[in-house]
Short mmCIF file of C-alpha atoms in Angstrom, two decimals:
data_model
loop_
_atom_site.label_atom_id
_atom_site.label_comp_id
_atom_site.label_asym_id
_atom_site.label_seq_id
_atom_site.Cartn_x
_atom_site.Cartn_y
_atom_site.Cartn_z
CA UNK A 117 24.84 -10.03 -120.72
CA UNK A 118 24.09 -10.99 -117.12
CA UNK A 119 25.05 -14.22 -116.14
CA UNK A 120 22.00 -14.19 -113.83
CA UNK A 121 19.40 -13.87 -116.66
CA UNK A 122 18.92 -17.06 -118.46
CA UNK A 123 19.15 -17.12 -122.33
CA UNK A 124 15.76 -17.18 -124.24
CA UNK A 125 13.49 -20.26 -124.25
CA UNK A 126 12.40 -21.48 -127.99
CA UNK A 127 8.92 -21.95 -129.36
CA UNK A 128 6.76 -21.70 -132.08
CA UNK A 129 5.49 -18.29 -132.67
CA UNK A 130 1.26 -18.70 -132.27
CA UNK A 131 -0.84 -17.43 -134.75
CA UNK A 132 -2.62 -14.01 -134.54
CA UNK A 133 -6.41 -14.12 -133.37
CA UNK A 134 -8.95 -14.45 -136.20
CA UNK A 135 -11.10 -11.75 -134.82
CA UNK A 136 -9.78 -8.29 -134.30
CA UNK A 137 -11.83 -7.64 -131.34
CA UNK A 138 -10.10 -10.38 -129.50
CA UNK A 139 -6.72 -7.98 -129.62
CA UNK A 140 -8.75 -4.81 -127.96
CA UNK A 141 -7.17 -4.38 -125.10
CA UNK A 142 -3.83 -2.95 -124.19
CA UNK A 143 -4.03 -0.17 -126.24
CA UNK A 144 -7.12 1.13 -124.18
CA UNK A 145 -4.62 0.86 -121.08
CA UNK A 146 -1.80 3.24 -122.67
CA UNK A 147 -4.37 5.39 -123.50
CA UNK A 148 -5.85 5.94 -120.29
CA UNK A 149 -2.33 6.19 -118.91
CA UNK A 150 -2.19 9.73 -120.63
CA UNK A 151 -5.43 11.04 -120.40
CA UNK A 152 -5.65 12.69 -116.76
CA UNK A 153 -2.22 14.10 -117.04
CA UNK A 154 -1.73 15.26 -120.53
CA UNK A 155 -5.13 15.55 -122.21
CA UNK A 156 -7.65 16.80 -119.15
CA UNK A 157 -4.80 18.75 -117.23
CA UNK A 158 -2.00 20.38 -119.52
CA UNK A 159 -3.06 20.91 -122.79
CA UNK A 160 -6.56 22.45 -121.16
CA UNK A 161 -4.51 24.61 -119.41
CA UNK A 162 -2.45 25.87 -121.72
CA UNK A 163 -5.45 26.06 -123.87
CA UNK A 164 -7.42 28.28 -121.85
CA UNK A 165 -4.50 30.79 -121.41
CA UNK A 166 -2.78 30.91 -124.62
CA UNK A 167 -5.52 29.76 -127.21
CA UNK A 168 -5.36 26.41 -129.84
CA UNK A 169 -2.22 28.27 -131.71
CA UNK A 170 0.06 25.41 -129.83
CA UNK A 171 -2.36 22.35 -130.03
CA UNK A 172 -0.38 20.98 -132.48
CA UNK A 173 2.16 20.18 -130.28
CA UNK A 174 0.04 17.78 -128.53
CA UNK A 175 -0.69 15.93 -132.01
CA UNK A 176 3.26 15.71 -133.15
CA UNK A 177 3.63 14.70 -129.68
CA UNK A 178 0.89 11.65 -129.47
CA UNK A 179 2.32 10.82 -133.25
CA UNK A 180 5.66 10.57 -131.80
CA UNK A 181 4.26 8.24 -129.03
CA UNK A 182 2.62 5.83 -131.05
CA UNK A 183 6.14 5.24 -132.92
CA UNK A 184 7.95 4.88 -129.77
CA UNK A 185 5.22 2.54 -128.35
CA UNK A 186 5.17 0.43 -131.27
CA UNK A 187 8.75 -0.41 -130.88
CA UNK A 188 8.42 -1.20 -127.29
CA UNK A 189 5.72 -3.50 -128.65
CA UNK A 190 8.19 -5.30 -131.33
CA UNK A 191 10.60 -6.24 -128.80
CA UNK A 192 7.76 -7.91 -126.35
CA UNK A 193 6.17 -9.68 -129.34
CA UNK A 194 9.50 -11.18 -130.42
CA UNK A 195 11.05 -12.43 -127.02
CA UNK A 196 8.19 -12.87 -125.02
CA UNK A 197 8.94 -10.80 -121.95
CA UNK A 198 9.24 -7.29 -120.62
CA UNK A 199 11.71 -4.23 -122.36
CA UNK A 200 13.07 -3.98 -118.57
CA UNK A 201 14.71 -7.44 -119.09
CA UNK A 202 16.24 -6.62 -122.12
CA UNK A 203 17.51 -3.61 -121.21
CA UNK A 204 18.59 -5.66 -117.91
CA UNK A 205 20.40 -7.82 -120.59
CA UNK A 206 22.58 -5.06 -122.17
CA UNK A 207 23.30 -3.75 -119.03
CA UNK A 208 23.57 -4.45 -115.45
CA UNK A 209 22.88 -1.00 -113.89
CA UNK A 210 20.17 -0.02 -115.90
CA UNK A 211 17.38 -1.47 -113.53
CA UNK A 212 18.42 1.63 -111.00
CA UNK A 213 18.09 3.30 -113.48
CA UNK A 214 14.51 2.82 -114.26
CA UNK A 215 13.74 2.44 -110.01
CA UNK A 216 15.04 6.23 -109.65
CA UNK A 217 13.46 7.59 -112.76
CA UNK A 218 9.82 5.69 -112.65
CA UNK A 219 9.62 6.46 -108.82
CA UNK A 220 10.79 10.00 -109.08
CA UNK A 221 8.56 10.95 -112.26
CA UNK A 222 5.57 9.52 -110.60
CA UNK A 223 5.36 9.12 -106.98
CA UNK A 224 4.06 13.02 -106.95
CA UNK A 225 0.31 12.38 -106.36
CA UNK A 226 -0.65 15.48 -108.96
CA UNK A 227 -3.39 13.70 -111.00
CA UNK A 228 -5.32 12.46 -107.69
CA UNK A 229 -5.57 15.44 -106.34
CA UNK A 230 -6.95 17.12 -109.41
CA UNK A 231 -9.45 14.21 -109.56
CA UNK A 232 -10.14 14.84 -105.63
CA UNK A 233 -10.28 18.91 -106.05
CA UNK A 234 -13.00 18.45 -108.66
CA UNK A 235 -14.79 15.93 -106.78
CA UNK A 236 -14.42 18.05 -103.85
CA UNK A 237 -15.96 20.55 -105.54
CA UNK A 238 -19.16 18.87 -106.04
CA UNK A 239 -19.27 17.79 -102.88
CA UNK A 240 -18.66 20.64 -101.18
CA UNK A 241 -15.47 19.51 -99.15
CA UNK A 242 -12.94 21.41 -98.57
CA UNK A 243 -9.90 19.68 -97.81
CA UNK A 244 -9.30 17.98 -100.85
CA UNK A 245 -6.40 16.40 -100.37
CA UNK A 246 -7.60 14.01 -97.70
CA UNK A 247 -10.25 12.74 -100.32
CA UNK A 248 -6.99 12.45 -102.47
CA UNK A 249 -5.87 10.19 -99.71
CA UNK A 250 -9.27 7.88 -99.43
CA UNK A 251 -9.06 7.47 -103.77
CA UNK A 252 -5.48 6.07 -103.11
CA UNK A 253 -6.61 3.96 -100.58
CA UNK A 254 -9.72 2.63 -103.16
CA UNK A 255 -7.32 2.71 -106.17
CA UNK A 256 -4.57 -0.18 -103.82
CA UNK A 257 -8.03 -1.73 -102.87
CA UNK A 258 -9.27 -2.52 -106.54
CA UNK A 259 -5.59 -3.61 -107.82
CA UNK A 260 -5.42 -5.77 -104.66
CA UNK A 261 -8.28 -8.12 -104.86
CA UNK A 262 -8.66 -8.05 -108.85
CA UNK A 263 -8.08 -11.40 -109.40
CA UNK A 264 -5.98 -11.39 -112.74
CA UNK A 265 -4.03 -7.87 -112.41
CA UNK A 266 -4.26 -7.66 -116.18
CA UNK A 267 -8.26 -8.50 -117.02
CA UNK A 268 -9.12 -5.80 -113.68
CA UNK A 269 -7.10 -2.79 -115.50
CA UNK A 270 -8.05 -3.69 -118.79
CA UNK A 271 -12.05 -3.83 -118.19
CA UNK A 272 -11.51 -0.55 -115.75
CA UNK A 273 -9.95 1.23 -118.48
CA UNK A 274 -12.33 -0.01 -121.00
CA UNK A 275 -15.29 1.26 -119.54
CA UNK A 276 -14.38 4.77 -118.25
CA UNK A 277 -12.59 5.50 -121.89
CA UNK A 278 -15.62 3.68 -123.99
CA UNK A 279 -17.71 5.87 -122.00
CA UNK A 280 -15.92 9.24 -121.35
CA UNK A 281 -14.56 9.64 -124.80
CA UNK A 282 -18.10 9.73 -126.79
CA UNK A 283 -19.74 11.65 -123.73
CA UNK A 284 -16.80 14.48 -124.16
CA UNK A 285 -17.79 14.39 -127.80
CA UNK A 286 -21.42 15.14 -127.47
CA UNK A 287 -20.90 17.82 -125.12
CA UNK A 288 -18.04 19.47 -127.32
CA UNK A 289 -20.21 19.32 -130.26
CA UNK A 290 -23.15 20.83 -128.21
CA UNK A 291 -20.64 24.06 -126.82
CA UNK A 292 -18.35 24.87 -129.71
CA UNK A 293 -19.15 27.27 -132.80
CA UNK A 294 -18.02 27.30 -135.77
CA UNK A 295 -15.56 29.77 -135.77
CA UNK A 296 -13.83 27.31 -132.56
CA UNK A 297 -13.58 25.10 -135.03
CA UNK A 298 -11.89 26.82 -137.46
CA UNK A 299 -9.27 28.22 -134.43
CA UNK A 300 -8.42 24.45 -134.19
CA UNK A 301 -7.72 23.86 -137.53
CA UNK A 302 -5.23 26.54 -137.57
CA UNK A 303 -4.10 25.72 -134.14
CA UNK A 304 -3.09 22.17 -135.85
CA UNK A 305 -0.83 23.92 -138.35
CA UNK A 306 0.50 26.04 -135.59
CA UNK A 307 -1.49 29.13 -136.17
CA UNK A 308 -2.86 31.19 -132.68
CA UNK A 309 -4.18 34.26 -131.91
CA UNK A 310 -1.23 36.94 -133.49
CA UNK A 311 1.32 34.11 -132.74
CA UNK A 312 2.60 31.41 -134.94
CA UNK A 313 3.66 27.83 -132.99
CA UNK A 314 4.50 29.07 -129.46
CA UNK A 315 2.76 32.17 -127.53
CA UNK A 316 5.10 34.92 -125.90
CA UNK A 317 5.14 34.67 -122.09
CA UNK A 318 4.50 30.67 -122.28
CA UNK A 319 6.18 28.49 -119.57
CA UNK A 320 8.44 26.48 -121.23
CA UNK A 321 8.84 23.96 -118.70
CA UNK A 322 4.75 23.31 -118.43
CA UNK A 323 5.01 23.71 -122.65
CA UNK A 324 7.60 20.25 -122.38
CA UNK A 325 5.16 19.10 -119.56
CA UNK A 326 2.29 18.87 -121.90
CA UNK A 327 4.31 17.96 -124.92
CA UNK A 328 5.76 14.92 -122.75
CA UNK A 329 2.80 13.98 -121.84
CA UNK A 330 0.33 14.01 -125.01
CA UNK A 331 0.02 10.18 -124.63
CA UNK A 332 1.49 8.19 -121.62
CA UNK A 333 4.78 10.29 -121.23
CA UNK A 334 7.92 8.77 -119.12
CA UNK A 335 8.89 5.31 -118.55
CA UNK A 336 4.89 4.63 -118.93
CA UNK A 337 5.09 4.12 -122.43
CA UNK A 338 7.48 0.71 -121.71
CA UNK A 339 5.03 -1.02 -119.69
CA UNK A 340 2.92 -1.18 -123.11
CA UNK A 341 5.37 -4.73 -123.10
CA UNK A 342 3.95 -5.34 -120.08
CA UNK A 343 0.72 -5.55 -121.46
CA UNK A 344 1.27 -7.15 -124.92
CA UNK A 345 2.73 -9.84 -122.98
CA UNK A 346 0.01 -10.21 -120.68
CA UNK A 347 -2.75 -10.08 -123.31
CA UNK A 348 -1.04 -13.04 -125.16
CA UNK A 349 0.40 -11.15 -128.09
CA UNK A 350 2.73 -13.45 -130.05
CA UNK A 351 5.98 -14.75 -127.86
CA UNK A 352 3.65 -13.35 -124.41
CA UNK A 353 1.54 -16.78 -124.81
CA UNK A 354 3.98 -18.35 -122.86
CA UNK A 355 4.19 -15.86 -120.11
CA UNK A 356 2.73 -15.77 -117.09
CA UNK A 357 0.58 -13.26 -115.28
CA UNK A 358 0.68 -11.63 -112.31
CA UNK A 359 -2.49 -12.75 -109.90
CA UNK A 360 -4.14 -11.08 -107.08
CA UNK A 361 -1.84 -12.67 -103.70
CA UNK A 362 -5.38 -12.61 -101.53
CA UNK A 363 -8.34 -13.81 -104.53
CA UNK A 364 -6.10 -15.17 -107.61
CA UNK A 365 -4.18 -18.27 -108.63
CA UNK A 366 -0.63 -19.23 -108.09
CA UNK A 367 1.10 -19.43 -111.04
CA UNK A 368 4.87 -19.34 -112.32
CA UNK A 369 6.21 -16.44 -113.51
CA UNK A 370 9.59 -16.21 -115.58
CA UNK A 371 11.13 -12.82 -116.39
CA UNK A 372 13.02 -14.38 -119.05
CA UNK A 373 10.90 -14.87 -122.67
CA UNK A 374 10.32 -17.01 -124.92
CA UNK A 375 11.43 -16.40 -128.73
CA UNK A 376 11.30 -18.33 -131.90
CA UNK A 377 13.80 -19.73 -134.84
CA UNK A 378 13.50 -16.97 -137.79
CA UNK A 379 12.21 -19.96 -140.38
CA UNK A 380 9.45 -18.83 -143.20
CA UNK A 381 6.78 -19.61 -141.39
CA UNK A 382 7.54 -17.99 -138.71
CA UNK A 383 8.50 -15.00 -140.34
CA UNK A 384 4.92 -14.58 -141.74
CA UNK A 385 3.35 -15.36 -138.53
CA UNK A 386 5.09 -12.36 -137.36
CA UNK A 387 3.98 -10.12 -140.30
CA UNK A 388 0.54 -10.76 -139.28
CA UNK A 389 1.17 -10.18 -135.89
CA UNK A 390 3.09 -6.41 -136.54
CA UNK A 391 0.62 -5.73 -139.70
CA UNK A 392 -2.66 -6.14 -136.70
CA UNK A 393 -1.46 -4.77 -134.00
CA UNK A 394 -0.33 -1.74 -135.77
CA UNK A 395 -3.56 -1.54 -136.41
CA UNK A 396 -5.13 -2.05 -132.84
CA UNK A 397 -2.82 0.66 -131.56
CA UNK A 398 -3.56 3.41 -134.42
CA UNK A 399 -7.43 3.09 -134.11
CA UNK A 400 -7.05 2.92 -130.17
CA UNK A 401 -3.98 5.20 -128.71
CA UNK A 402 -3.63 7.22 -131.96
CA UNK A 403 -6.98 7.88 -133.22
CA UNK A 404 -9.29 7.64 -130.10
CA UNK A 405 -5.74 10.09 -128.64
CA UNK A 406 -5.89 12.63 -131.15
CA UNK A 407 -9.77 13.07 -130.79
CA UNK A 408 -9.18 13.59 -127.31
CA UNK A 409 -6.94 15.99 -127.22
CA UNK A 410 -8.26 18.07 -129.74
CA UNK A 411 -11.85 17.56 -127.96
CA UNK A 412 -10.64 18.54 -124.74
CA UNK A 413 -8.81 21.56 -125.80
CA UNK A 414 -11.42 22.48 -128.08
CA UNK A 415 -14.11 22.44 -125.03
CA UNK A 416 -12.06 24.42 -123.01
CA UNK A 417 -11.20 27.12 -125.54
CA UNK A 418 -14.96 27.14 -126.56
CA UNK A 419 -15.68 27.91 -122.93
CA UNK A 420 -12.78 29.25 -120.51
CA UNK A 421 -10.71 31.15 -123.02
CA UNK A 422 -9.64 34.95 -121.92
CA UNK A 423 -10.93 33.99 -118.47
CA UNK A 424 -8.80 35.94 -116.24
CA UNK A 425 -9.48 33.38 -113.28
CA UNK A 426 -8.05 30.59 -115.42
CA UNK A 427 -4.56 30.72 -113.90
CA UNK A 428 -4.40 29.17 -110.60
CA UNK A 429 -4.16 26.20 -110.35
CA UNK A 430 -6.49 24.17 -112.23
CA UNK A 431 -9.48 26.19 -111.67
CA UNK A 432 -10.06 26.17 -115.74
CA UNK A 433 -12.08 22.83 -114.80
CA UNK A 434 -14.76 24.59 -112.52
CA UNK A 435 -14.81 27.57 -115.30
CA UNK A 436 -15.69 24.81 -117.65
CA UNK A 437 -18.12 23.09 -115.97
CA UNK A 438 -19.45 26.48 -115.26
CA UNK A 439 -19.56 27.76 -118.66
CA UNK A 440 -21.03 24.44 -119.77
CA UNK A 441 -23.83 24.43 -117.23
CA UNK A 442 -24.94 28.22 -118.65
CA UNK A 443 -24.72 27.31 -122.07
CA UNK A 444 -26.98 23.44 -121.63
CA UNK A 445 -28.25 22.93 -118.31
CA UNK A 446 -26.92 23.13 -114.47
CA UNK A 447 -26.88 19.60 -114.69
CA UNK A 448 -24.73 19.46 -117.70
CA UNK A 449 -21.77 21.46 -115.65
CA UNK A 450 -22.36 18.87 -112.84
CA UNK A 451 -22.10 15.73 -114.82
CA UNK A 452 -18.82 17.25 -117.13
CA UNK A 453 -17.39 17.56 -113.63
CA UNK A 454 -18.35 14.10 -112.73
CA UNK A 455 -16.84 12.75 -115.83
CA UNK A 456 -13.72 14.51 -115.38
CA UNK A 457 -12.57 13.47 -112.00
CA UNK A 458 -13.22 9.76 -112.91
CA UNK A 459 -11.25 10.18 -116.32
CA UNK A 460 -8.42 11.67 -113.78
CA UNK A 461 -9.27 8.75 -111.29
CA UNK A 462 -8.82 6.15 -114.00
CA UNK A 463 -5.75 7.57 -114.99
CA UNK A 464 -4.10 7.45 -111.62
CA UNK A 465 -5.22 3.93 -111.37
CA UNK A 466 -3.51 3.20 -114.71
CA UNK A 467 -0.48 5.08 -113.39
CA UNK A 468 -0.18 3.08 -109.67
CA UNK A 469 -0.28 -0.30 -111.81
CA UNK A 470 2.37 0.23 -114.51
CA UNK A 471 4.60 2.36 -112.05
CA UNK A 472 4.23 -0.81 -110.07
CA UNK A 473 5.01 -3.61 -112.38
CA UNK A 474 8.28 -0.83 -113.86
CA UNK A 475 9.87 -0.30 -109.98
CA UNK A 476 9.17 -4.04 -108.91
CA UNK A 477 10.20 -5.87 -111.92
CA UNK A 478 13.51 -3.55 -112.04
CA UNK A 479 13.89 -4.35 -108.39
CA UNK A 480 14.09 -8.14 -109.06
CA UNK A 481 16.39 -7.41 -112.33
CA UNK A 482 18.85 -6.16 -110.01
CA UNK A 483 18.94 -9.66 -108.62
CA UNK A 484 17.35 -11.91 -110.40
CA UNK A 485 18.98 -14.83 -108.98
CA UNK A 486 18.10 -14.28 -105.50
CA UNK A 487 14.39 -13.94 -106.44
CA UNK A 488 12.26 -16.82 -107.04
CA UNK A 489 9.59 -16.39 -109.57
CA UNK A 490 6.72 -15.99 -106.74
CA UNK A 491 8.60 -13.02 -105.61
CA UNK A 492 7.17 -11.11 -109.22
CA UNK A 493 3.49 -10.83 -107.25
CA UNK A 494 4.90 -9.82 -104.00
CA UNK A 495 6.71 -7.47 -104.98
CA UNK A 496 4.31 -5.63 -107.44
CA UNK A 497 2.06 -5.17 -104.33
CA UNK A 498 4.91 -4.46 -102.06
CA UNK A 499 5.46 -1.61 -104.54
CA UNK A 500 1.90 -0.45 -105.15
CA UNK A 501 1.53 0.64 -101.41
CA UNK A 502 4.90 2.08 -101.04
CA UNK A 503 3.84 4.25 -103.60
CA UNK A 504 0.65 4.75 -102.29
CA UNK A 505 1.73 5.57 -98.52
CA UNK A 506 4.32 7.94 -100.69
CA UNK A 507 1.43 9.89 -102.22
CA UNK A 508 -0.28 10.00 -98.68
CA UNK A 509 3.01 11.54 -97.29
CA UNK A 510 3.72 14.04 -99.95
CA UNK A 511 -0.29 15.24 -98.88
CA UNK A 512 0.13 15.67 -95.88
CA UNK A 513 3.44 17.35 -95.84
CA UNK A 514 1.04 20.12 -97.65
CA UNK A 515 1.86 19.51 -101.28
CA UNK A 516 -1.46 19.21 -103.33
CA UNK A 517 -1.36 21.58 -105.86
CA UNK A 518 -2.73 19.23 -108.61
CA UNK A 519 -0.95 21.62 -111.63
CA UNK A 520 2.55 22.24 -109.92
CA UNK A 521 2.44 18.52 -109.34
CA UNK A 522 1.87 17.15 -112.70
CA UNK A 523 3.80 19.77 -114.16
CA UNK A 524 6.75 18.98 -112.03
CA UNK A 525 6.45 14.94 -113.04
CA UNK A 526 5.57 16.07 -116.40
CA UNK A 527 9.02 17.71 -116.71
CA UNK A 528 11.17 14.95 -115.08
CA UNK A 529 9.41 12.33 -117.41
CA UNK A 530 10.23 14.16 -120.54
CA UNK A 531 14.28 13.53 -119.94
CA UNK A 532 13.12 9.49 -118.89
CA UNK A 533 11.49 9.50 -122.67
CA UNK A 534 14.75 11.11 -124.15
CA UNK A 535 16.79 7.98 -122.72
CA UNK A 536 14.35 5.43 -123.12
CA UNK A 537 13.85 6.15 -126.68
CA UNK A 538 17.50 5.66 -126.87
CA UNK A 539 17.20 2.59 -125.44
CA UNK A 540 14.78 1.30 -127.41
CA UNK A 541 16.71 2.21 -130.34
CA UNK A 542 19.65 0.34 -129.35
CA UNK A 543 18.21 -2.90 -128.20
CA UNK A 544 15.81 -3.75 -131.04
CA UNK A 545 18.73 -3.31 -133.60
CA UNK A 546 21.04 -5.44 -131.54
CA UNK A 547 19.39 -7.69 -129.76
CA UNK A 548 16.61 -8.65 -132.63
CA UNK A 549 16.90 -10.63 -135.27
CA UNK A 550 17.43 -8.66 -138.45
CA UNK A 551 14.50 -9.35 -140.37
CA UNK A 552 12.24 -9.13 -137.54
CA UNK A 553 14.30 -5.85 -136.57
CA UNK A 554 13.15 -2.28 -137.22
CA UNK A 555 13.58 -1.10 -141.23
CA UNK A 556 15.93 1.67 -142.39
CA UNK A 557 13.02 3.98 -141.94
CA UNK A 558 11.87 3.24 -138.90
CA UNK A 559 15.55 3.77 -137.06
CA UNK A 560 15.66 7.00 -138.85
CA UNK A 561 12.41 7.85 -137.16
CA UNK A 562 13.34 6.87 -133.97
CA UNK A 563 16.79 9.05 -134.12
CA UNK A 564 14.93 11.78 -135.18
CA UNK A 565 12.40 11.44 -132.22
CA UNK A 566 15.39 11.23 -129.83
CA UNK A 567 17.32 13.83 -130.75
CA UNK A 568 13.87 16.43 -130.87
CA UNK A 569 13.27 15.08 -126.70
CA UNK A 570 17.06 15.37 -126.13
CA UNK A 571 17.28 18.87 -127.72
CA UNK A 572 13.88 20.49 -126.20
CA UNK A 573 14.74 18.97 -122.82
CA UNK A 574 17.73 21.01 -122.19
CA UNK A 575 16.26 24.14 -124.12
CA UNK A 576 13.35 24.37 -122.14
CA UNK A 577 15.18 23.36 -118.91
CA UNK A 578 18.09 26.17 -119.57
CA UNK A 579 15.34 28.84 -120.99
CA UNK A 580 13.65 28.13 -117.52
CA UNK A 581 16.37 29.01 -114.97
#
């Protein structure tokens, strides 16, 4: 253990909210985190060119996410801080670890410039990326002068989801026919058009892409303790949060948590807590995730599939909207359009705030006893417009393909998952108390998942080249 991370502070363990509304929250951020990259992007794409015989991919791999993200989640809820720090606690060098990989998988800009090419489309505009540039800009802006970090993402991601989700419902239900329908139920099972599980002449590397990302994908899925913590969940009560440096509050912020003594009560306090925020997370991430896959790749099957101008890029979009305005009304392709780029938008803003609390937390883990806890703030933002002036770079160096972007961070983030889950594995059996620690079951699970990430990771990687 690191000498320069002190040892855990005690306290009682709170009890769990009365209300389950009051727990809505972080759940709608992981959510979001995955929907621009994952849900509107890949999966549509692959969609649209191969047919529904592979959605099921995208359901085993949002299942697989809400197992992994749950055990992030156990770890935050019992000590009371971030996963970084406890991985910073079994070993010194993995903070560089998570710098390289969180930067690297996401500093590629892919998912604003789809959100600026479609917006660009309605506007007429044609040199996307630079509007790309102006919804960084705006995305810094927001995170900048929200006063509570937390409460600004939350109600963002709220809104857009509580709104997008049943909007992309109604027109879904509007487009598809029945026999759409019954192509996604066999697509679920793995059944496509004279094909059974994977297509011939499918990309391998976008296939992992996709499959990585059906959910958050990467090192995203580890700021869900981020959020726990922030929201208050169990052992988080005692943590601070971090506050806008220009319109919020000063306040101390520890890295190190806060656990509690394993008595009865204590015990059942935490069954409470893991029995309802199970629950939060499988009506919110898995649930509300599933629908919106299966939605999303429904629509665009309903309307782009066996369109020959589907390829580049991610011009599927426009033959959606286009499809969708002959089918309703011009209007209809307009506002699908409309909804799409901010889904993307929201997602990117999702994306700039947990890359930025992963890299600048891991940047003070490296050493934490140089840092005083007013640095946390400071260097969140410091981070935020790194990234941002990153994503400005890599567009005007002439990269802006949105699909070869995502794709690309899609690919890298599927080998982050393989090591995180790993990780995960290994710290909540040996750092955790046993009966707070994950069952028999669960660590089978977990193995499982890592060795299927592990294994399809260097398949798909050596099948590529």
């Amino acid at each position: 253990m690191p000498s320069a991370l002190k040892p855990y502070r005690i306290a009682t363990l709170p009890d769990p909210p009365s209300s389950f509304l009051k727990i809505l929250g972080p759940s709608f951020i992981i959510l979001g985190l995955g929907l621009g990259s994952g849900e509107i992007i890949l999966w549509p794409y692959l969609v649209s060119n191969f047919g529904l015989g592979i959605i099921w991919a995208a359901v085993l791999g949002i299942t697989f996410q809400f197992f992994i993200n749950m055990e992030i989640e156990r770890y935050a809820l019992v000590r009371g801080e971030s996963i970084f720090v406890g991985f910073a606690r079994m070993a010194r060098f993995l903070p560089y670890w998570f710098i390289f990989s969180t930067f690297i998988g996401f500093g590629w800009p892919g998912i604003i410039a789809a959100s600026a090419k479609i917006f660009s489309q309605i506007l007429g505009v044609e040199s996307f990326q630079y509007l790309g540039i102006a919804c960084l800009i705006l995305i810094g802006a927001i995170l900048t002068l929200g006063p509570i970090l937390y409460k600004t993402v939350e109600r963002f991601q709220k809104t857009v989801i509580l709104i997008g989700v049943p909007s992309l419902l109604a027109v879904t239900v509007a487009i598809a026919t029945k026999s759409d329908y019954v192509a996604l139920a066999h697509g679920v099972v793995g059944i496509g058009d004279e094909f059974l599980f994977l297509p011939a002449g499918i990309s391998l590397l976008t296939f992992l892409g996709a499959f990585a990302f059906s959910g958050a994908g990467g090192n995203l899925n580890l700021s869900q303790s981020f959020y726990i913590k922030e929201k208050g969940y169990g052992m988080g009560k005692y943590a601070g949060k971090i506050q806008s440096l220009l319109t919020g509050k000063v306040e101390e912020i520890e890295l190190e948590g806060t656990t509690f003594a394993t008595d009865a009560h204590a015990i059942a306090n935490f069954k409470k807590w893991w029995h309802i925020i199970n629950v939060e997370h499988f009506i919110v991430f898995l649930v509300t995730g599933i629908i919106s896959i299966l939605l999303l790749a429904l629509l665009a099957y309903s309307t782009t599939y066996g369109n020959p101008s589907n390829a580049p890029s991610i011009d599927f979009i426009v033959n959606e909207a286009i499809s969708i305005g002959d089918r309703l009304f011009p209007a209809a392709g307009v506002f699908f359009m409309i909804l799409t780029g901010t889904l993307l938008f929201a997602t990117q803003f999702a994306v700039l705030d947990s890359t930025s609390r992963i890299i600048s937390e891991n940047v003070i883990l490296t050493r934490p006893h140089k840092f005083s806890t007013r640095a946390i703030p400071r260097a969140y933002y410091l981070t935020l417009w790194v990234q941002i002036a990153f994503g400005i770079g890599v567009f005007l160096l002439g990269l802006k393909d949105p699909r070869t972007l995502v794709t690309l961070a899609a690919v890298i983030n599927a080998f982050a998952m393989f090591v995180h889950i790993g990780l995960t594995y290994l710290l909540n059996n040996k750092n955790l108390p046993s009966i707070v620690a994950p069952s028999r079951p669960k660590r089978i699970l977990m193995i499982m998942i890592f060795i299927f990430f592990g294994a399809f990771s260097i398949f798909s990687v050596l099948k590529s080249f």
